[in-house]
XYZ file of C-alpha atoms in Angstrom:
696
model
C -31.960 -1.791 5.016
C -32.686 0.656 7.835
C -29.976 3.653 7.607
C -27.365 3.106 10.200
C -27.033 5.603 13.287
C -23.052 6.637 12.251
C -22.556 7.375 15.771
C -23.955 4.447 17.397
C -22.417 1.946 15.563
C -18.842 3.937 15.231
C -15.967 1.787 17.112
C -19.382 -1.012 18.617
C -16.855 -3.913 17.657
C -14.015 -2.487 19.154
C -12.485 -2.950 22.046
C -11.580 0.433 22.133
C -10.329 3.079 25.369
C -14.407 3.864 25.860
C -14.763 0.338 26.514
C -11.811 -0.212 28.788
C -12.256 2.828 31.003
C -15.981 1.647 31.087
C -15.290 -1.743 32.101
C -11.599 -2.437 33.641
C -11.302 -1.379 37.055
C -9.711 1.853 37.628
C -6.342 1.438 39.069
C -6.477 -1.641 35.700
C -7.339 0.777 33.311
C -4.886 3.639 34.473
C -2.170 0.950 34.723
C -2.580 -0.390 31.101
C -2.812 3.163 29.718
C 0.363 4.349 31.579
C 2.006 0.690 30.149
C 0.824 1.591 26.283
C 2.400 5.318 26.559
C 5.689 4.488 28.309
C 6.127 0.993 26.243
C 6.780 -1.133 29.209
C 6.523 -4.678 29.082
C 2.572 -5.890 30.326
C 2.371 -7.342 33.826
C 0.638 -10.714 33.981
C -1.791 -10.021 36.631
C -2.840 -6.786 34.970
C -2.502 -8.802 31.471
C -5.269 -11.457 33.202
C -7.718 -8.630 34.730
C -7.538 -7.032 31.042
C -8.167 -10.843 29.418
C -10.941 -11.689 31.517
C -12.941 -8.184 30.735
C -12.185 -8.480 27.226
C -13.307 -11.902 26.680
C -16.691 -10.876 28.657
C -17.467 -8.369 26.156
C -16.751 -10.170 23.235
C -18.822 -12.484 23.797
C -21.329 -10.323 24.777
C -20.961 -9.116 21.290
C -21.517 -12.581 20.039
C -17.747 -13.736 19.866
C -16.836 -17.760 20.116
C -13.052 -17.676 19.573
C -10.218 -15.583 19.924
C -7.063 -15.013 17.242
C -3.956 -13.573 17.163
C -4.186 -11.122 14.306
C -0.902 -10.692 12.626
C 1.281 -9.602 9.540
C 3.846 -12.245 7.923
C 6.377 -10.934 5.380
C 3.530 -11.927 2.765
C 2.193 -8.671 3.720
C -1.152 -10.052 4.115
C -3.209 -10.918 7.560
C -3.162 -14.216 9.003
C -5.124 -15.904 11.669
C -5.313 -19.188 13.828
C -8.991 -19.347 15.719
C -9.155 -20.935 19.472
C -12.567 -21.350 21.259
C -13.213 -19.925 24.503
C -14.504 -23.100 25.017
C -13.186 -25.138 28.147
C -15.301 -28.427 29.026
C -15.624 -29.371 32.556
C -15.488 -33.435 33.796
C -19.165 -33.142 34.341
C -20.184 -32.967 30.822
C -20.513 -28.718 31.262
C -18.410 -26.010 29.980
C -16.905 -22.547 30.855
C -15.603 -20.107 28.622
C -11.989 -19.294 29.489
C -9.321 -16.314 28.423
C -6.320 -16.035 30.564
C -3.556 -13.255 30.676
C -0.890 -15.574 28.846
C -3.448 -16.186 26.024
C -3.841 -12.906 25.380
C -0.522 -11.582 24.930
C 1.276 -14.720 23.695
C 0.584 -17.478 20.633
C 2.532 -19.744 19.281
C 2.026 -20.034 15.463
C 4.140 -22.075 12.941
C 7.002 -19.857 12.351
C 8.664 -22.482 9.290
C 5.548 -22.210 7.302
C 5.174 -18.469 6.854
C 7.966 -16.573 4.542
C 10.778 -16.154 6.823
C 13.689 -15.924 4.169
C 16.131 -18.287 5.799
C 15.462 -17.196 9.495
C 13.644 -20.589 9.836
C 14.423 -24.049 8.820
C 11.631 -26.586 8.088
C 11.899 -28.372 11.531
C 12.271 -25.004 13.391
C 8.866 -24.254 13.559
C 8.657 -22.260 16.954
C 7.452 -18.901 16.603
C 5.748 -16.191 18.665
C 2.928 -13.979 18.250
C 2.605 -10.621 20.823
C 0.035 -8.542 21.823
C 0.485 -4.966 20.447
C -1.739 -3.131 23.094
C -1.745 0.240 21.090
C -3.860 -1.148 18.387
C -7.287 -2.145 19.830
C -8.395 -5.752 19.394
C -11.867 -6.129 17.462
C -14.589 -8.520 16.568
C -14.749 -9.870 12.894
C -16.711 -12.886 12.121
C -17.660 -13.664 15.447
C -13.895 -13.902 16.550
C -12.140 -11.546 18.854
C -9.020 -10.313 16.988
C -5.759 -9.241 18.699
C -3.504 -7.223 16.735
C 0.015 -8.963 17.692
C 3.854 -8.825 16.429
C 5.026 -11.985 15.410
C 8.593 -13.252 16.053
C 10.691 -16.525 15.849
C 12.065 -18.312 18.595
C 15.352 -16.589 18.329
C 13.934 -13.652 18.714
C 14.180 -11.915 14.808
C 11.110 -10.160 13.145
C 9.161 -12.680 11.538
C 6.468 -9.821 10.300
C 5.513 -6.382 8.991
C 4.493 -4.796 12.458
C 7.566 -5.579 14.520
C 10.069 -3.281 12.303
C 7.217 -0.711 12.005
C 6.563 -0.685 15.968
C 10.638 -0.267 16.381
C 10.727 2.569 13.844
C 7.839 4.419 15.677
C 10.071 4.074 18.909
C 12.969 5.065 17.395
C 11.346 8.646 15.920
C 9.269 9.148 18.598
C 12.572 8.778 21.138
C 14.729 10.928 18.410
C 11.836 13.908 17.813
C 11.530 14.090 21.620
C 14.933 14.762 21.762
C 14.826 17.636 19.473
C 11.637 19.004 20.966
C 13.318 18.863 24.362
C 15.657 21.402 23.228
C 13.327 23.988 22.308
C 11.888 23.714 25.571
C 9.005 21.306 25.066
C 8.576 18.144 26.788
C 6.224 15.583 25.705
C 5.418 11.989 26.637
C 5.736 10.518 23.059
C 5.571 11.841 19.516
C 3.766 9.623 16.895
C 4.141 9.062 13.260
C 0.529 9.538 11.816
C -0.535 7.938 8.482
C -3.491 8.405 6.420
C -3.589 6.084 3.620
C -6.007 6.825 0.340
C -7.101 3.461 -0.815
C -7.832 3.059 -4.656
C -9.696 -0.102 -6.088
C -11.660 -1.072 -9.084
C -15.185 -2.710 -8.625
C -16.581 -4.866 -11.747
C -19.053 -7.578 -11.966
C -18.590 -10.600 -10.051
C -19.572 -12.782 -12.932
C -16.985 -11.237 -15.527
C -14.336 -11.557 -12.632
C -14.818 -15.453 -12.364
C -14.974 -15.845 -16.447
C -11.085 -14.617 -16.190
C -8.816 -17.337 -14.864
C -6.277 -14.500 -15.097
C -8.577 -12.138 -12.823
C -9.340 -15.035 -10.451
C -5.394 -16.135 -10.301
C -3.512 -13.123 -10.577
C -5.706 -10.134 -10.332
C -5.273 -8.429 -13.455
C -6.025 -9.034 -17.338
C -3.032 -10.885 -18.873
C -5.183 -10.431 -22.194
C -7.262 -7.767 -23.681
C -7.646 -5.858 -26.534
C -7.737 -2.302 -26.171
C -11.669 -0.891 -25.900
C -13.085 1.670 -28.482
C -13.595 3.849 -25.066
C -11.256 4.223 -22.085
C -10.752 7.210 -20.306
C -10.045 9.342 -22.485
C -13.237 11.389 -21.955
C -12.535 12.139 -18.448
C -15.743 11.694 -17.252
C -15.820 9.198 -14.697
C -13.403 11.335 -11.899
C -15.578 12.535 -9.061
C -18.654 11.303 -11.691
C -22.461 10.032 -10.113
C -21.427 7.566 -8.797
C -23.539 4.013 -9.965
C -26.278 2.860 -7.674
C -24.904 -0.782 -6.943
C -21.532 1.145 -6.484
C -22.998 3.077 -3.698
C -24.964 0.628 -2.198
C -21.349 -1.020 -1.723
C -19.909 1.977 -0.670
C -22.624 2.594 2.075
C -22.551 -1.084 3.144
C -18.436 -0.683 3.258
C -18.881 2.165 5.597
C -21.201 0.866 8.031
C -18.588 -2.412 8.566
C -15.480 -0.055 8.648
C -17.390 2.352 11.339
C -18.093 -0.906 13.417
C -14.383 -1.598 13.351
C -13.358 1.671 14.273
C -11.816 2.442 10.927
C -12.262 6.406 10.521
C -13.858 6.280 6.760
C -14.053 9.258 5.877
C -13.761 10.566 1.823
C -15.263 8.416 -1.081
C -15.200 9.373 -4.585
C -14.877 7.925 -8.388
C -11.406 7.899 -9.654
C -9.954 8.741 -12.928
C -10.333 5.339 -14.672
C -13.844 3.387 -15.416
C -14.820 1.400 -12.531
C -12.378 2.752 -10.230
C -12.846 4.282 -7.129
C -11.484 5.668 -4.059
C -11.698 5.820 -0.129
C -9.803 7.761 2.248
C -9.758 7.571 6.179
C -8.900 10.146 8.622
C -5.249 10.013 10.329
C -4.412 7.332 12.816
C -1.152 6.261 14.787
C 1.058 4.744 12.284
C 0.502 1.012 13.399
C -3.071 1.180 13.588
C -3.590 3.119 10.197
C -2.004 -0.079 8.515
C -3.802 -2.285 10.615
C -7.083 -0.145 9.444
C -6.130 -0.434 5.636
C -5.567 -4.094 6.154
C -9.058 -4.595 7.219
C -10.435 -2.201 4.456
C -8.821 -4.362 1.953
C -10.614 -7.446 3.293
C -13.663 -5.828 3.764
C -13.877 -4.331 0.213
C -13.274 -7.751 -0.960
C -15.921 -9.114 1.115
C -18.220 -6.799 0.710
C -18.153 -6.282 -3.048
C -19.259 -10.104 -3.079
C -22.361 -9.515 -1.378
C -23.226 -6.849 -4.239
C -22.721 -9.113 -6.782
C -19.239 -7.087 -7.371
C -15.601 -8.255 -7.228
C -12.857 -5.904 -5.712
C -9.927 -5.644 -7.888
C -6.803 -3.913 -5.721
C -4.124 -4.834 -8.063
C -2.094 -2.043 -9.157
C -2.738 -2.397 -13.158
C -5.712 -4.841 -13.445
C -6.902 -3.102 -17.127
C -3.931 -2.065 -19.544
C -4.225 1.054 -20.832
C -6.443 2.794 -18.058
C -5.032 4.063 -14.918
C -4.114 1.960 -12.610
C -4.933 1.924 -8.647
C -2.247 3.615 -5.847
C -2.242 3.837 -2.266
C -1.028 7.515 -1.555
C 0.387 7.497 2.356
C -0.055 10.552 3.945
C 2.615 11.025 6.973
C 3.323 13.168 9.550
C 4.849 13.841 12.656
C 2.432 14.450 16.119
C 2.500 15.070 19.462
C -0.574 14.900 21.723
C -0.960 18.694 20.962
C 0.412 19.766 17.804
C 1.592 18.615 14.365
C 5.469 19.155 14.042
C 4.980 19.984 10.415
C 2.652 22.768 10.905
C 4.324 25.957 10.394
C 4.206 28.030 13.452
C 2.758 31.537 14.981
C 6.476 32.912 16.352
C 9.691 32.546 15.272
C 10.691 30.077 17.747
C 7.475 28.006 16.621
C 8.911 28.417 12.688
C 12.295 27.213 13.848
C 11.160 24.137 15.254
C 8.739 23.433 11.863
C 11.902 23.877 9.670
C 14.161 21.794 11.911
C 11.950 18.740 11.566
C 11.071 19.407 7.551
C 14.842 19.750 6.813
C 15.263 15.880 8.421
C 12.773 15.020 6.570
C 14.826 16.706 2.991
C 17.777 15.124 4.175
C 16.496 11.948 4.958
C 14.221 11.622 1.452
C 17.764 12.679 -0.210
C 20.089 10.271 1.555
C 17.430 6.948 1.667
C 16.027 7.783 -1.935
C 16.843 4.114 -2.822
C 15.445 2.864 0.218
C 12.086 4.896 -0.325
C 11.811 3.140 -3.596
C 12.650 -0.450 -2.528
C 9.655 -0.053 0.222
C 7.094 0.172 -2.746
C 8.511 -2.548 -4.911
C 5.906 -5.257 -5.915
C 5.503 -7.260 -9.357
C 2.074 -5.286 -9.880
C 3.416 -1.468 -8.725
C 6.244 -2.455 -11.774
C 3.795 -1.874 -14.284
C 2.040 1.147 -12.863
C 4.877 3.343 -12.043
C 6.673 6.060 -14.423
C 3.261 5.800 -16.647
C 1.190 9.240 -16.596
C -0.718 8.179 -13.764
C 1.375 7.520 -11.047
C 5.035 9.185 -10.321
C 7.744 8.098 -11.683
C 10.570 5.677 -10.026
C 12.741 8.532 -9.300
C 11.957 9.944 -5.725
C 11.654 13.801 -5.248
C 9.947 16.472 -2.940
C 7.016 18.574 -3.812
C 7.710 21.843 -1.952
C 5.706 24.502 -3.526
C 6.643 27.884 -4.835
C 6.336 29.379 -1.696
C 8.319 27.349 0.839
C 10.739 26.387 -1.772
C 11.615 29.965 -2.006
C 11.899 30.184 1.562
C 14.212 27.574 2.040
C 16.296 28.881 -0.700
C 16.504 32.114 0.715
C 17.934 30.606 4.230
C 20.509 28.499 2.419
C 21.685 31.579 0.514
C 21.377 34.377 3.149
C 19.051 36.347 1.061
C 15.723 38.134 2.134
C 12.473 36.246 0.638
C 9.219 38.501 0.319
C 6.442 35.921 1.003
C 3.483 37.007 -1.313
C 0.370 37.864 0.523
C -2.249 35.523 0.336
C -4.100 36.310 -3.344
C -7.560 36.491 -3.650
C -9.437 34.580 -6.288
C -12.538 36.365 -7.405
C -14.745 34.130 -9.517
C -16.827 36.668 -11.296
C -19.977 36.191 -9.811
C -21.452 38.399 -7.015
C -23.216 36.089 -4.947
C -19.620 33.525 -4.962
C -17.479 34.651 -2.499
C -14.044 35.405 -2.907
C -11.274 32.910 -1.105
C -7.354 32.782 -0.533
C -5.208 30.752 -2.448
C -3.495 28.470 -0.937
C 0.836 29.151 -0.600
C 1.029 26.402 -3.355
C -0.737 24.209 -6.191
C -0.661 20.467 -6.143
C 1.052 18.342 -7.659
C -0.102 15.213 -8.418
C 3.148 13.914 -10.436
C 5.224 14.135 -7.313
C 6.066 10.986 -5.580
C 6.886 12.863 -2.331
C 4.870 15.762 -1.967
C 4.636 18.703 0.807
C 0.533 19.328 1.134
C 0.835 22.016 4.178
C 1.231 19.892 7.488
C 2.159 16.598 6.287
C 4.127 14.695 3.414
C 1.860 12.848 0.798
C 4.119 9.578 -0.435
C 2.223 8.416 -3.791
C 4.768 5.812 -4.834
C 2.876 2.643 -2.487
C 1.035 0.558 -4.668
C -2.716 -0.399 -3.890
C -2.180 -3.959 -3.250
C 0.448 -3.117 -0.552
C 1.307 -3.521 3.212
C 2.207 -0.024 4.048
C 4.276 -0.776 6.672
C 7.522 -1.143 4.734
C 7.289 2.634 3.138
C 6.684 3.676 6.584
C 9.178 1.966 8.548
C 11.605 2.985 6.306
C 10.589 7.019 6.445
C 10.271 6.597 10.648
C 13.806 4.824 10.643
C 15.311 7.599 7.751
C 13.700 10.617 9.585
C 14.912 9.164 12.993
C 18.457 9.103 12.044
C 18.570 12.465 11.150
C 16.689 13.935 13.677
C 19.297 12.048 16.068
C 22.052 13.628 14.380
C 20.427 16.789 14.663
C 20.125 16.243 18.714
C 23.454 15.155 18.880
C 24.857 18.487 17.419
C 22.432 20.665 19.042
C 23.008 19.306 22.493
C 26.371 20.942 22.522
C 25.766 24.258 21.281
C 26.657 27.199 22.694
C 24.181 29.487 21.057
C 20.917 27.145 20.206
C 19.132 29.599 17.910
C 22.462 30.072 15.440
C 23.201 26.180 15.585
C 19.638 25.744 14.601
C 19.766 27.997 11.688
C 23.130 26.807 10.085
C 22.051 23.284 10.503
C 18.961 24.249 8.673
C 21.244 25.923 6.137
C 23.626 23.123 5.728
C 20.784 20.900 5.068
C 19.232 22.582 2.475
C 22.351 23.649 0.675
C 23.504 19.416 0.541
C 20.214 18.634 -0.322
C 18.200 20.480 -2.146
C 18.809 18.462 -5.262
C 15.905 16.055 -4.108
C 13.508 19.132 -4.291
C 11.451 19.439 -7.354
C 8.483 21.494 -8.419
C 7.452 20.280 -12.313
C 6.285 17.853 -14.074
C 7.441 14.555 -12.547
C 5.866 12.782 -15.551
C 7.909 14.535 -18.337
C 11.422 12.827 -19.831
C 12.889 16.301 -19.320
C 12.531 15.491 -15.488
C 14.593 12.333 -15.798
C 17.490 13.616 -17.617
C 17.322 16.706 -15.001
C 17.228 14.068 -12.184
C 20.461 12.174 -13.638
C 22.234 15.526 -13.854
C 21.315 16.131 -9.904
C 22.480 12.493 -9.345
C 19.177 11.092 -8.166
C 18.566 7.354 -7.574
C 16.774 6.252 -10.769
C 16.240 2.167 -10.931
C 13.169 1.124 -13.041
C 13.550 -2.373 -12.439
C 11.959 -3.678 -9.530
C 14.131 -6.822 -8.739
C 17.334 -4.593 -9.022
C 15.669 -1.920 -6.718
C 15.239 -4.726 -3.709
C 18.924 -4.953 -3.196
C 18.589 -1.218 -1.117
C 17.602 -3.155 1.652
C 21.144 -4.988 1.837
C 23.821 -2.210 1.128
C 26.191 -1.651 4.083
C 24.995 2.008 4.004
C 21.241 1.077 4.841
C 21.929 -1.999 7.126
C 23.786 0.284 9.223
C 20.596 2.937 9.143
C 18.616 0.146 10.626
C 20.884 -1.564 12.954
C 21.712 2.317 14.294
C 18.190 2.962 15.270
C 17.322 -0.137 16.321
C 14.964 -1.550 13.361
C 16.389 -4.492 11.564
C 19.339 -6.514 12.237
C 21.502 -7.286 9.219
C 20.106 -11.041 9.841
C 16.429 -9.492 9.234
C 17.320 -7.338 6.326
C 18.764 -10.099 4.504
C 15.871 -12.347 5.193
C 13.497 -9.255 4.145
C 15.466 -9.087 0.866
C 15.153 -12.794 0.219
C 11.525 -13.194 0.662
C 10.716 -10.122 -1.927
C 12.901 -11.611 -4.618
C 11.188 -14.917 -3.996
C 7.727 -13.388 -3.878
C 8.623 -11.302 -6.731
C 9.280 -14.323 -8.920
C 6.361 -16.526 -7.600
C 4.301 -13.965 -8.824
C 5.777 -13.628 -11.898
C 5.734 -17.209 -12.191
C 1.930 -17.518 -11.557
C 0.966 -15.318 -14.241
C 3.300 -16.828 -16.900
C 1.657 -19.967 -16.442
C -1.616 -18.729 -16.413
C -0.966 -16.988 -19.727
C 0.222 -20.324 -20.851
C -2.916 -22.005 -19.874
C -5.359 -19.450 -21.197
C -3.698 -19.404 -24.793
C -3.298 -22.911 -24.790
C -6.498 -23.886 -23.452
C -8.936 -21.362 -24.551
C -7.581 -18.325 -26.791
C -6.066 -20.766 -29.581
C -8.709 -23.250 -29.718
C -11.017 -20.330 -29.731
C -9.433 -18.867 -32.603
C -9.447 -22.285 -34.406
C -13.201 -22.650 -34.157
C -14.347 -19.381 -35.066
C -11.573 -19.947 -38.381
C -13.066 -23.484 -39.119
C -16.616 -21.821 -39.295
C -15.340 -19.007 -41.873
C -13.503 -21.799 -43.851
C -17.127 -23.545 -43.704
C -18.807 -21.013 -44.864
C -16.391 -19.766 -47.590
C -16.973 -23.606 -48.886
C -20.492 -23.293 -48.927
C -20.697 -19.691 -50.325
C -18.807 -21.015 -53.233
C -20.719 -23.805 -53.491
C -23.911 -21.923 -53.518
C -22.344 -19.462 -56.496
C -19.730 -20.442 -58.580
C -17.232 -17.323 -58.411
C -18.573 -15.381 -55.897
C -16.293 -12.921 -53.882
C -14.747 -14.278 -50.427
C -12.515 -11.699 -50.188
C -13.785 -10.462 -46.864
C -13.969 -13.919 -45.613
C -10.753 -14.828 -46.591
C -9.230 -11.709 -45.208
C -10.053 -12.558 -41.623
C -9.179 -15.803 -41.978
C -5.780 -14.832 -43.291
C -5.027 -12.341 -40.258
C -6.683 -14.724 -37.750
C -4.073 -17.597 -39.049
C -1.452 -15.057 -38.631
C -2.405 -14.006 -35.185
C -2.849 -17.612 -34.255
C 0.251 -19.048 -35.019
C 1.874 -16.154 -33.709
C -0.013 -16.967 -30.273
C 1.090 -20.721 -30.662
C 4.770 -19.546 -31.311
C 4.762 -16.670 -28.791
C 3.938 -19.148 -26.060
C 6.326 -21.746 -26.792
C 8.916 -19.031 -26.542
C 7.153 -17.894 -22.969
C 7.120 -21.310 -21.912
C 11.336 -21.967 -22.533
C 11.639 -18.558 -20.635
C 9.956 -19.660 -17.536
C 11.681 -23.308 -17.680
C 15.031 -21.067 -17.900
C 14.093 -19.014 -14.832
C 13.447 -21.798 -12.679
C 16.443 -23.491 -13.211
C 18.139 -20.448 -11.911
C 20.558 -21.259 -9.144
C 19.620 -18.576 -6.884
C 16.359 -15.885 -6.135
C 18.077 -12.962 -7.848
C 19.104 -14.716 -10.933
C 15.661 -16.344 -10.686
C 13.905 -12.299 -10.659
C 16.185 -11.214 -13.268
C 15.264 -13.860 -15.407
C 11.667 -12.836 -14.950
C 11.624 -9.201 -15.493
C 13.969 -8.879 -18.331
C 13.303 -12.292 -20.200
C 9.489 -14.139 -18.746
C 8.026 -10.298 -18.920
C 8.480 -9.202 -22.518
C 7.885 -12.808 -24.121
C 4.127 -12.545 -22.039
C 4.068 -8.966 -23.953
C 4.718 -10.599 -27.038
C 1.803 -13.452 -26.598
C -0.640 -10.886 -25.204
C 0.019 -8.561 -28.438
C -0.767 -11.656 -30.384
C -4.190 -12.740 -28.547
C -5.248 -8.996 -28.183
C -4.563 -8.783 -32.086
C -6.893 -12.035 -32.779
C -9.477 -10.834 -30.066
C -10.121 -7.652 -32.195
C -10.980 -9.665 -35.280
C -12.567 -12.825 -33.708
C -16.403 -13.112 -33.565
C -17.986 -11.609 -30.461
C -19.838 -14.595 -29.594
C -16.606 -16.695 -30.066
C -14.106 -15.364 -27.899
C -14.205 -16.918 -24.619
C -13.629 -13.698 -22.195
C -15.403 -11.024 -21.317
C -13.952 -7.971 -22.832
C -12.727 -4.549 -21.765
C -15.631 -2.832 -22.822
C -18.072 -5.461 -21.339
C -16.168 -5.438 -17.810
C -15.441 -1.583 -17.858
C -19.185 -0.345 -18.938
C -21.727 -3.076 -17.682
C -24.696 -1.456 -16.834
């Protein structure tokens, strides 16, 4: 395949600003841009012009259908395709697409997860165009990014609360900036999500029912070699993986996704892709497209892309580092400034983030909860379930000096001499990096490292935006009444640091000592995914969402119900899959192998009286023990699943799955993995970890 011209293909399938400026009438283009920037309703006459031009452009690109592309509360994307075709009475046809069809669709609202917002008989729901996220063409279909709400107006999706939170943080940030004498049209929450994933051979994926149905291996003995040699991280990329990455880049670039960085990750077969920052809702849309394209393109290369947080036990899982910041069209608000005034501005926004993270630790923890992420958090591969902020030695020293009214001398940037004349000296950064921190300041942004690889990051960013907006509102309310602005700002920063410095921690977040220290500081620590979900329905947090206009109490409770149900359903699928595999594959396989060994013992003794069969007998006894254990633990697991399914409400069901079903699954796995380690390789029905992770 000829190399792609990156500049030519980038955004070639996107109805972006360049295309709009080129194709729309000048007045229409200016009106649409003003509408988007001011957040005003879209005029239908304007929409009709945009729809006509968008249709013609899409048809030129080979599109035959259009769809409203939205994000229901399942976290995935959904689409219903309609043709542009409209037949005439004379047997011919025309291609139609109106402004009404652009801005509004009507999917079935009761068939998607809704947490009680819609009954089965109450089917009406609406999708509405999000003009701040460009339309694009995928599979010969014009995809129009949209929000999804019920007939009664409640948000049924991930995007609507995200857009509301972006509006809230923009409104409050503008108020604070105005106090510094800076009038801006808008402030954007910007995000750059680093996406981790695994690639294995498709034939191995298809040979394992657990991977096909659950995304993770429910069985698998520890291989002789894992990641202990630390040779894979940033290592040479396999040719087949490199071909996949090149293909992925090309397809993402066509869709306007700014794929920038690619490399091998720590675990065998694990990789990472990182894009350039974009506006929050656009970054979320792009990340969802990225995951879809990863799965699709992997198949073209005979591979399977695994986006589960923990597809292989005993090796590192996958996360999605959410790099978040606040920006105006001209400046990053989390960048230290060149003047004292600019640095005061930087510190006030920094203080707002610190206060928001401390006051809403539980919500941030809740935002990244999933069945998959529960296996990943807290190990020596991912941050703990405790939310803390890494600031670095220099910045923490500055903050402490401000809080204590003491002088702090910032050390001069040290030079690093590599001891080789041909290599240049260079200045050290003010801070080291701390990969054990769940929320780390990295120069001009915060890296939220807790989200899992498969998650829709709308929830995490909705909560970040909302919490920071609330603190900025409090700051603006106070500072607008101040007689001496500069003194009031300094006093506010001091108070924030004194009251919320407990959440700042620069040490090893993986250590047991930190858990003990966090407890002494009174930080929130809830390891159970099920219990952590309740944060969204506490009075304090409902008040936050309602005050900032992001979610109503009803919408909060619906999301709680959806998340509980989703957790229980995933655990149910995993448990039933384990039972099927154990009873229909693993126990029959070990029984067949034992039969072969027993037959061999009989033949051996028949051939030579008194011959030793110690080795065979040892294997036979051990496999008998393992097989009996598999049978007994499978029966126990089935009983636990029945108990969970009989629970009267979602919370109790989730608790049983977490506290009883999961331990029973671990017992069944232990028995099966022990059997795998002694069963003949040709008799074990599943590809082993060594086969999947070290393929050639």
